Amino acid sequence: MINKKKTTIKDIANALNISPAAVSKALHDDSRISAKTKEAVKKVAKELNYQPNHLASALRRGKSNLVGVIVPRTNSNFFSSVIQNIEEVLNKEGYNIIITQSNESYKKECSNIDTLLFTQVDGIIASMANETISLNYYEKIKSKGIPLILFDRGENDLNVDYIGINDYESSHMIVEHLVEQGCKRIAHIGGYRRTRIFNNRIKGYIDALKKYDLPLDESLLIESSLTLEDGREKMLQLLNLKNRPDAVYVAGDYAALGALQVLNENNIDIPNDMALVGFGNEPFTSMVTPTISSINQHSTEIGKLAALTFLERVNNPDIKQTLNKKILDAELIIRDSSHVKKD
Amino acid sequence: MINKKKTTIKDIANALNISPAAVSKALHDDSRISAKTKEAVKKVAKELNYQPNHLASALRRGKSNLVGVIVPRTNSNFFSSVIQNIEEVLNKEGYNIIITQSNESYKKECSNIDTLLFTQVDGIIASMANETISLNYYEKIKSKGIPLILFDRGENDLNVDYIGINDYESSHMIVEHLVEQGCKRIAHIGGYRRTRIFNNRIKGYIDALKKYDLPLDESLLIESSLTLEDGREKMLQLLNLKNRPDAVYVAGDYAALGALQVLNENNIDIPNDMALVGFGNEPFTSMVTPTISSINQHSTEIGKLAALTFLERVNNPDIKQTLNKKILDAELIIRDSSHVKKD
DNA sequence: TATATTTGCTTAATCGTTTAAGCAAAAGTA
DNA sequence: TACTTTTGCTTAAACGATTAAGCAAATATA
């Protein structure tokens, strides 16, 4: 019953009394094989339950049709959605993906890269760990000559394709929205400036304040690790100021949630006493009370674009990889935490 | 600068004027190769930046050292944690994992299985999609003769290894806890009975009621898809009963969150007027107001055990795979939603 | 000293597929 | 008719590693 021995192209060849080469060509619809033979081969292949040996063909062709994906973690809605869309696009083109997580650790990221190169992937799509500063390992990918595509967390210096949202502009949208709600003192709990996307959000925040003639108060701009705990801490810090802000823009949803908890615990009216905006549109932002306004990072488009960019690269291997940024406009989703009812 | 041509075992052999076979053996510390040669080989390998071609060795040895993992989705804390632990254990043994998501769809699950078999994985660790009823595709894995390990969502009829928590006992723990809080009418919003784990939770609920001499009221036992929306709906249904329950045990955290929202919107005092317990210990259960009591499913242990079970199977291929259940005791985490302060 | 064993390598086959090169038969062209 | 071209296949060499079998030299044993 159970067919332990796997059927190979040779078995089909023997069954039909033709050569393995003919079988291979028939299965690939080679023009030099007659329609009759093709039909016969496909019929026998099905009968014998033939499954091509991917390893053999990959070895011979020098192409594995596997694409490696590296993300900081998969249990974030943003990353899992990006992955899903990468998969969807690439599957259609005959590629399969291998997902690995760095857990925000540089060391893990390096070992992931080794793993993927070892598996002979045809390319790597990655979002860098928070910890990552050295680019040695990413250079290693480039030196292998396989396409490297970065998204969300990228690095200009690598001179590769990058897909992300317009962080600078997102900050503008948020500040503009808060100004419209009547806020005059807008604080920003941002990420660390050394990470490019967080630096851009900070720059956008500062420039937007200027645009709306709001003074930049250094005590209202705080760098953070953006964890839930750190969000709580930094929010408390803001509440203890003599001159409290009337709005807080937090560069990550988890930290925004921490801030929300602190505000609720101190019975501060959101959004009337303090408006709150997060970043990332994690599902829980619409689950908590009050719901948190946030930025939609367009994970669907980022995933699709990353996959398409890879395909472009892999299909044009002679074109040298250069810095090539695709920046999407983000979308502000206004929820209860920043929507002042006017009457 | 860039070394396009990859170094092979042959290059090392040429450099040292020995045979490729000797190089291969030296790299694998074969006892029949002299220490001197081994040293020389390893030195040259490093100098030429040799990376073994995984495809070639996998083809030759008939082993890919890849393990496929199929989960309904990765953006759940439970699954991403299980995956992380599987990875940790298997990486140490030289295996890499390929993660695929079914999105709870049977069709996607089938195509994932095909993908993994195509990639010549050495085994598959899976948790079934909600939709999955037919086991044909899983039989296909078994018929290939590679180990199949199921976790969380499994099926007795497949007669393979299974790792999960004690769902029946978990329901007992929850009911016992609610009784201790003084609850007399405990409702259960469960999953569909056709899924074994949900059926077990329902059976546990019914038997626990008996144990504590609480009458089983059919109107208090509701089957659900356990989405947030459905949780809201079923909670409303319970609130509209003439004889309301004083506690609700929901078999999934997302649905529990929906229930919580409805209770909050109706200004019902949790837990005094209505106690609430969820299942799964998703991170948001400790983020919402009030925090939701829930069951910790021991994702760490499940992941590790799944990986170890696979290793056992793969290292003892002659032993026939049979139904082999490893059931862990779950842990009830008591939070504000079910903790009545006694005075 | 003669024989057996161990050491340290080489040779060559193999894994399953792809593909360049080749060749006879059929079909097309002059 | 005599040739070129096309069709439909076969042969055989790869891809890069592993490994069974073999063989000479070194070492051990009787």
Tab-separated table of N, CA and C (backbone and C1' of nucleotides) in Angstrom, chain A residues 8-9 21 24-25 28 50 53 56-57 60, chain C residues 14-24:
chain	number	residue	atom	x	y	z
A	8	THR	N	10.859	8.153	-9.650
A	8	THR	CA	11.735	9.135	-10.269
A	8	THR	C	11.424	9.201	-11.752
A	9	ILE	N	12.048	10.132	-12.370
A	9	ILE	CA	11.919	10.329	-13.791
A	9	ILE	C	12.341	9.062	-14.562
A	21	ALA	N	15.785	11.692	-20.207
A	21	ALA	CA	15.861	13.059	-20.740
A	21	ALA	C	14.555	13.446	-21.409
A	24	SER	N	11.987	14.241	-18.782
A	24	SER	CA	12.202	15.561	-18.195
A	24	SER	C	11.677	16.651	-19.113
A	25	LYS	N	12.014	16.519	-20.377
A	25	LYS	CA	11.576	17.527	-21.336
A	25	LYS	C	10.062	17.524	-21.504
A	28	HIS	N	8.411	19.350	-18.894
A	28	HIS	CA	8.601	20.797	-18.982
A	28	HIS	C	8.065	21.360	-20.279
A	50	TYR	N	4.187	10.530	-9.305
A	50	TYR	CA	5.516	11.128	-9.374
A	50	TYR	C	5.542	12.515	-8.745
A	53	ASN	N	11.870	15.647	-7.581
A	53	ASN	CA	12.808	15.853	-6.483
A	53	ASN	C	13.418	17.245	-6.613
A	56	ALA	N	17.303	17.702	-6.423
A	56	ALA	CA	18.070	17.356	-7.614
A	56	ALA	C	17.978	18.469	-8.653
A	57	SER	N	16.784	18.945	-8.878
A	57	SER	CA	16.647	19.967	-9.917
A	57	SER	C	17.301	21.269	-9.477
A	60	ARG	N	21.034	20.899	-9.950
A	60	ARG	CA	21.417	20.946	-11.350
A	60	ARG	C	21.288	22.368	-11.921
C	14	DT	P	26.228	3.002	-9.728
C	14	DT	O5'	25.533	4.102	-8.805
C	14	DT	C5'	25.578	3.983	-7.385
C	14	DT	C4'	25.158	5.295	-6.778
C	14	DT	C3'	23.956	5.953	-7.452
C	14	DT	O3'	22.828	5.823	-6.624
C	14	DT	C1'	25.636	7.512	-6.830
C	15	DC	P	21.355	5.882	-7.316
C	15	DC	O5'	20.614	7.009	-6.473
C	15	DC	C5'	20.905	7.319	-5.109
C	15	DC	C4'	20.662	8.780	-4.875
C	15	DC	C3'	19.689	9.395	-5.876
C	15	DC	O3'	18.379	9.345	-5.327
C	15	DC	C1'	21.618	10.804	-5.503
C	16	DG	P	17.198	8.739	-6.236
C	16	DG	O5'	16.838	9.972	-7.176
C	16	DG	C5'	16.259	11.121	-6.585
C	16	DG	C4'	16.239	12.228	-7.605
C	16	DG	C3'	15.450	11.899	-8.872
C	16	DG	O3'	14.547	12.956	-9.091
C	16	DG	C1'	17.603	12.708	-9.427
C	17	DT	P	13.619	13.032	-10.325
C	17	DT	O5'	14.335	14.173	-11.161
C	17	DT	C5'	14.442	15.470	-10.580
C	17	DT	C4'	15.465	16.290	-11.319
C	17	DT	C3'	15.076	16.699	-12.733
C	17	DT	O3'	14.677	18.060	-12.703
C	17	DT	C1'	17.401	16.089	-12.534
C	18	DT	P	14.172	18.754	-14.002
C	18	DT	O5'	15.542	19.184	-14.716
C	18	DT	C5'	16.305	20.218	-14.134
C	18	DT	C4'	17.540	20.443	-14.976
C	18	DT	C3'	17.282	20.977	-16.382
C	18	DT	O3'	18.128	22.093	-16.540
C	18	DT	C1'	18.737	19.122	-16.457
C	19	DT	P	17.897	23.116	-17.677
C	19	DT	O5'	18.969	22.678	-18.754
C	19	DT	C5'	20.338	22.605	-18.380
C	19	DT	C4'	21.139	22.050	-19.534
C	19	DT	C3'	20.629	22.453	-20.920
C	19	DT	O3'	21.756	22.683	-21.737
C	19	DT	C1'	20.787	20.142	-20.793
C	20	DA	P	21.793	23.969	-22.639
C	20	DA	O5'	23.160	23.786	-23.438
C	20	DA	C5'	24.365	23.524	-22.707
C	20	DA	C4'	25.169	22.450	-23.421
C	20	DA	C3'	25.272	22.646	-24.928
C	20	DA	O3'	26.590	22.306	-25.328
C	20	DA	C1'	24.326	20.531	-24.476
C	21	DA	P	27.092	22.524	-26.795
C	21	DA	O5'	27.018	21.058	-27.405
C	21	DA	C5'	27.668	19.985	-26.709
C	21	DA	C4'	27.386	18.697	-27.447
C	21	DA	C3'	27.391	18.816	-28.965
C	21	DA	O3'	28.186	17.767	-29.486
C	21	DA	C1'	25.402	17.776	-28.239
C	22	DG	P	28.451	17.574	-31.034
C	22	DG	O5'	27.558	16.303	-31.366
C	22	DG	C5'	27.595	15.168	-30.480
C	22	DG	C4'	26.544	14.171	-30.927
C	22	DG	C3'	26.403	14.067	-32.450
C	22	DG	O3'	26.264	12.697	-32.790
C	22	DG	C1'	24.300	14.469	-31.487
C	23	DC	P	26.649	12.236	-34.287
C	23	DC	O5'	25.783	10.929	-34.469
C	23	DC	C5'	24.927	10.448	-33.424
C	23	DC	C4'	23.541	10.174	-33.977
C	23	DC	C3'	23.458	10.154	-35.516
C	23	DC	O3'	22.665	9.066	-35.915
C	23	DC	C1'	21.820	11.576	-34.648
C	24	DA	P	23.109	8.231	-37.211
C	24	DA	O5'	21.721	7.624	-37.708
C	24	DA	C5'	20.933	6.841	-36.814
C	24	DA	C4'	19.490	7.287	-36.932
C	24	DA	C3'	18.877	7.126	-38.321
C	24	DA	O3'	17.685	6.373	-38.187
C	24	DA	C1'	18.408	9.274	-37.448
